[in-house]
Amino acid sequence: VQLQACGGGLVQAGNSLRLSCAVSGRVFSTSGLGWFRQAPGKEREFVAAIKWGSGTTNYADFVKGRFTISRDNAKITVYLQMNNLKPEDTAVYYCAADQIYSGSYFSTNYWGQGTLVTVSS
């Protein structure tokens, strides 16, 4: 499985961005596709995930109500719509795949390359 993320950039606080992650390789109904982020000097943290088959979503508390994860089955692509961005959302965002995702704990089997999101105040 290969994951290709794009869509990062520089935005002002309060604005929006949409990240995309194109998946090549096998994706199963049990698979989870997710997003993580890593800010400078901090550990990588979970942001959101979606179960490929059911579409069930899971979010970190700090993005609930602002970020939305979705998928396009035909394009085998997962999206992260980020609204009302804050300076503290500045980070490198990574997409990830978990081939057997329970819907809660995300155990990454594959990582994509990161895409940088910078939010100015």
C-alpha angles and dihedrals in degrees: 000000000000124000124201116192127192142154103083123135148127118302137163121251112276094031130106140242133183120214122201131200118193115203125209120188132034120338117184132198086251093054123109124208117199150166128235130178138205122200121199111285093005136101122259111268137195117256109170143331139193129202108233099219103041100024090230110161135207128191139190111247093243093063101038110126093015106058128051126193119203140162140219108213095194094052093036089227133136123207136201114203108198117194132178091019119202130204088249088063088070107122146109106277120213129192118218141184131219110190094204106032118180094198094251118047112044114212108188118225096168135026130201125210115273130256119209121236117189120185117193123204 
